[in-house]
């Protein structure tokens, strides 16, 4: 075997050896992203606006896509402070948004999460849809920069 073939073979072994380490880092990043989203909803369930705020990046934006039968779709910008105030104001029923993580994509310091959800007021079903989260990795870790969701009462999943 000539020196070029040997070098190529050694490079191949070196690259193969780094694959498990990269996969472990990618899995750890994915879990960190999921933990941020989970912490957001755990805080909401507890009525803890401080916990919810800790998951948000400075300047975070919330959007909702409204739809009513026979009417055009409307994009609604929601007030972060209004949302946090509503979360922290005592309410009779627990706000329980149950999400599943369909897809988590990460590139460097940007993550995107696609998550179907069902929302319950206490134990009563309210509505469903999909949440789309954009997260950024800051010095403090993954933070939610943007949430946009759909909302409907039927045809859930």
Short mmCIF file of C-alpha atoms in Angstrom, two decimals:
data_model
loop_
_atom_site.label_atom_id
_atom_site.label_comp_id
_atom_site.label_asym_id
_atom_site.label_seq_id
_atom_site.Cartn_x
_atom_site.Cartn_y
_atom_site.Cartn_z
CA UNK A 1 0.00 0.00 0.00
CA UNK A 2 1.44 3.37 -0.96
CA UNK A 3 1.64 6.33 1.41
CA UNK A 4 -1.42 8.04 -0.17
CA UNK A 5 -3.59 4.99 0.30
CA UNK A 6 -2.37 4.65 3.89
CA UNK A 7 -3.12 8.33 4.59
CA UNK A 8 -6.59 7.99 3.06
CA UNK A 9 -7.30 4.87 5.11
CA UNK A 10 -6.15 6.56 8.34
CA UNK A 11 -8.25 9.64 7.54
CA UNK A 12 -11.27 7.39 7.01
CA UNK A 13 -10.70 5.70 10.37
CA UNK A 14 -10.33 9.07 12.09
CA UNK A 15 -13.56 10.36 10.58
CA UNK A 16 -15.43 7.19 11.49
CA UNK A 17 -14.18 7.46 15.07
CA UNK A 18 -15.58 10.99 15.41
CA UNK A 19 -19.09 10.04 14.19
CA UNK A 20 -20.31 8.66 17.56
CA UNK A 21 -19.09 11.77 19.38
CA UNK A 22 -20.90 14.05 16.89
CA UNK A 23 -24.05 11.95 17.18
CA UNK A 24 -23.94 12.20 20.98
CA UNK A 25 -23.48 16.00 20.82
CA UNK A 26 -26.36 16.28 18.33
CA UNK A 27 -28.60 14.17 20.57
CA UNK A 28 -27.64 16.26 23.61
CA UNK A 29 -28.46 19.49 21.72
CA UNK A 30 -31.79 18.04 20.62
CA UNK A 31 -32.63 17.11 24.22
CA UNK A 32 -31.67 20.62 25.39
CA UNK A 33 -34.00 22.16 22.81
CA UNK A 34 -36.83 19.84 23.91
CA UNK A 35 -36.14 20.68 27.57
CA UNK A 36 -36.58 24.40 26.84
CA UNK A 37 -39.94 23.82 25.14
CA UNK A 38 -41.01 21.44 27.92
CA UNK A 39 -40.00 24.00 30.59
CA UNK A 40 -42.15 26.61 28.80
CA UNK A 41 -45.24 24.39 29.07
CA UNK A 42 -44.41 23.15 32.59
CA UNK A 43 -44.28 26.80 33.71
CA UNK A 44 -47.58 27.50 31.97
CA UNK A 45 -49.22 24.50 33.71
CA UNK A 46 -48.02 25.75 37.10
CA UNK A 47 -49.12 29.33 36.39
CA UNK A 48 -45.48 30.39 36.85
CA UNK A 49 -44.85 33.32 34.51
CA UNK A 50 -41.27 33.68 35.79
CA UNK A 51 -40.46 30.12 34.72
CA UNK A 52 -42.05 30.75 31.32
CA UNK A 53 -40.12 34.02 30.88
CA UNK A 54 -36.82 32.19 31.57
CA UNK A 55 -37.40 30.10 28.42
CA UNK A 56 -37.75 33.18 26.17
CA UNK A 57 -35.07 35.03 24.23
CA UNK A 58 -35.04 38.83 24.44
CA UNK A 59 -37.43 40.18 21.81
CA UNK A 60 -39.33 36.89 21.45
CA UNK A 61 -42.42 37.02 19.24
CA UNK A 62 -45.67 35.02 19.46
CA UNK A 63 -48.03 34.61 16.52
CA UNK A 64 -51.29 32.73 16.22
CA UNK A 65 -52.99 31.76 13.00
CA UNK A 66 -56.69 32.29 13.45
CA UNK A 67 -59.24 30.48 11.37
CA UNK A 68 -63.01 30.50 11.42
CA UNK A 69 -65.15 28.61 8.95
CA UNK A 70 -65.87 30.75 5.89
CA UNK A 71 -63.39 33.47 6.85
CA UNK A 72 -59.86 34.14 5.61
CA UNK A 73 -56.97 33.12 7.80
CA UNK A 74 -55.63 35.88 10.01
CA UNK A 75 -52.18 36.26 11.53
CA UNK A 76 -52.41 37.54 15.08
CA UNK A 77 -49.42 38.95 16.97
CA UNK A 78 -49.74 38.19 20.64
CA UNK A 79 -48.29 40.33 23.40
CA UNK A 80 -45.57 38.50 25.31
CA UNK A 81 -46.21 40.58 28.42
CA UNK A 82 -49.95 40.01 28.10
CA UNK A 83 -49.38 36.27 27.80
CA UNK A 84 -47.04 36.20 30.80
CA UNK A 85 -49.52 38.24 32.85
CA UNK A 86 -52.33 35.83 31.90
CA UNK A 87 -50.17 32.81 32.81
CA UNK A 88 -49.30 34.30 36.21
CA UNK A 89 -52.84 35.43 37.04
CA UNK A 90 -54.65 32.76 39.08
CA UNK A 91 -57.23 30.91 36.98
CA UNK A 92 -59.67 28.17 37.90
CA UNK A 93 -58.36 25.54 35.50
CA UNK A 94 -54.82 24.40 34.72
CA UNK A 95 -53.67 25.43 31.24
CA UNK A 96 -52.39 22.12 29.97
CA UNK A 97 -50.86 22.14 26.50
CA UNK A 98 -49.77 18.62 25.62
CA UNK A 99 -47.16 18.60 22.88
CA UNK A 100 -45.40 15.87 20.99
CA UNK A 101 -42.11 16.48 19.26
CA UNK A 102 -42.60 15.51 15.61
CA UNK A 103 -39.43 17.15 14.35
CA UNK A 104 -36.46 18.98 15.83
CA UNK A 105 -33.95 20.50 13.41
CA UNK A 106 -30.72 22.15 14.53
CA UNK A 107 -28.04 24.06 12.66
CA UNK A 108 -25.37 25.75 14.77
CA UNK A 109 -27.25 28.12 17.12
CA UNK A 110 -30.67 27.84 15.46
CA UNK A 111 -33.29 25.19 16.20
CA UNK A 112 -36.74 24.60 14.80
CA UNK A 113 -39.37 22.47 16.52
CA UNK A 114 -42.58 21.20 14.90
CA UNK A 115 -45.00 19.89 17.51
CA UNK A 116 -48.64 18.83 17.33
CA UNK A 117 -50.54 19.70 20.49
CA UNK A 118 -53.83 19.40 22.31
CA UNK A 119 -54.83 22.10 24.78
CA UNK A 120 -56.93 21.35 27.86
CA UNK A 121 -58.50 23.63 30.43
CA UNK A 122 -58.19 21.37 33.43
CA UNK A 123 -59.38 18.03 32.09
CA UNK A 124 -61.65 19.53 29.39
CA UNK A 125 -60.40 19.55 25.79
CA UNK A 126 -60.29 23.10 24.37
CA UNK A 127 -58.49 23.02 21.02
CA UNK A 128 -55.60 21.53 19.07
CA UNK A 129 -53.15 22.37 16.32
CA UNK A 130 -49.46 22.60 15.66
CA UNK A 131 -46.82 24.69 17.40
CA UNK A 132 -43.76 25.84 15.49
CA UNK A 133 -40.90 27.07 17.65
CA UNK A 134 -37.73 28.85 16.57
CA UNK A 135 -35.03 28.76 19.22
CA UNK A 136 -31.62 30.36 19.44
CA UNK A 137 -28.69 29.22 21.52
CA UNK A 138 -27.52 32.07 23.71
CA UNK A 139 -24.89 32.14 26.46
CA UNK A 140 -27.58 30.88 28.90
CA UNK A 141 -28.62 28.03 26.61
CA UNK A 142 -31.50 27.47 24.18
CA UNK A 143 -34.18 30.17 24.29
CA UNK A 144 -37.46 30.51 22.37
CA UNK A 145 -37.31 33.39 19.87
CA UNK A 146 -40.56 32.76 18.00
CA UNK A 147 -43.71 30.71 18.44
CA UNK A 148 -46.43 30.43 15.84
CA UNK A 149 -49.36 28.06 16.11
CA UNK A 150 -52.56 26.90 14.52
CA UNK A 151 -55.74 26.45 16.52
CA UNK A 152 -58.83 24.40 15.80
CA UNK A 153 -61.41 22.35 17.67
CA UNK A 154 -61.69 19.44 15.25
CA UNK A 155 -59.59 17.32 12.91
CA UNK A 156 -56.88 17.01 15.50
CA UNK A 157 -54.08 14.94 13.98
#
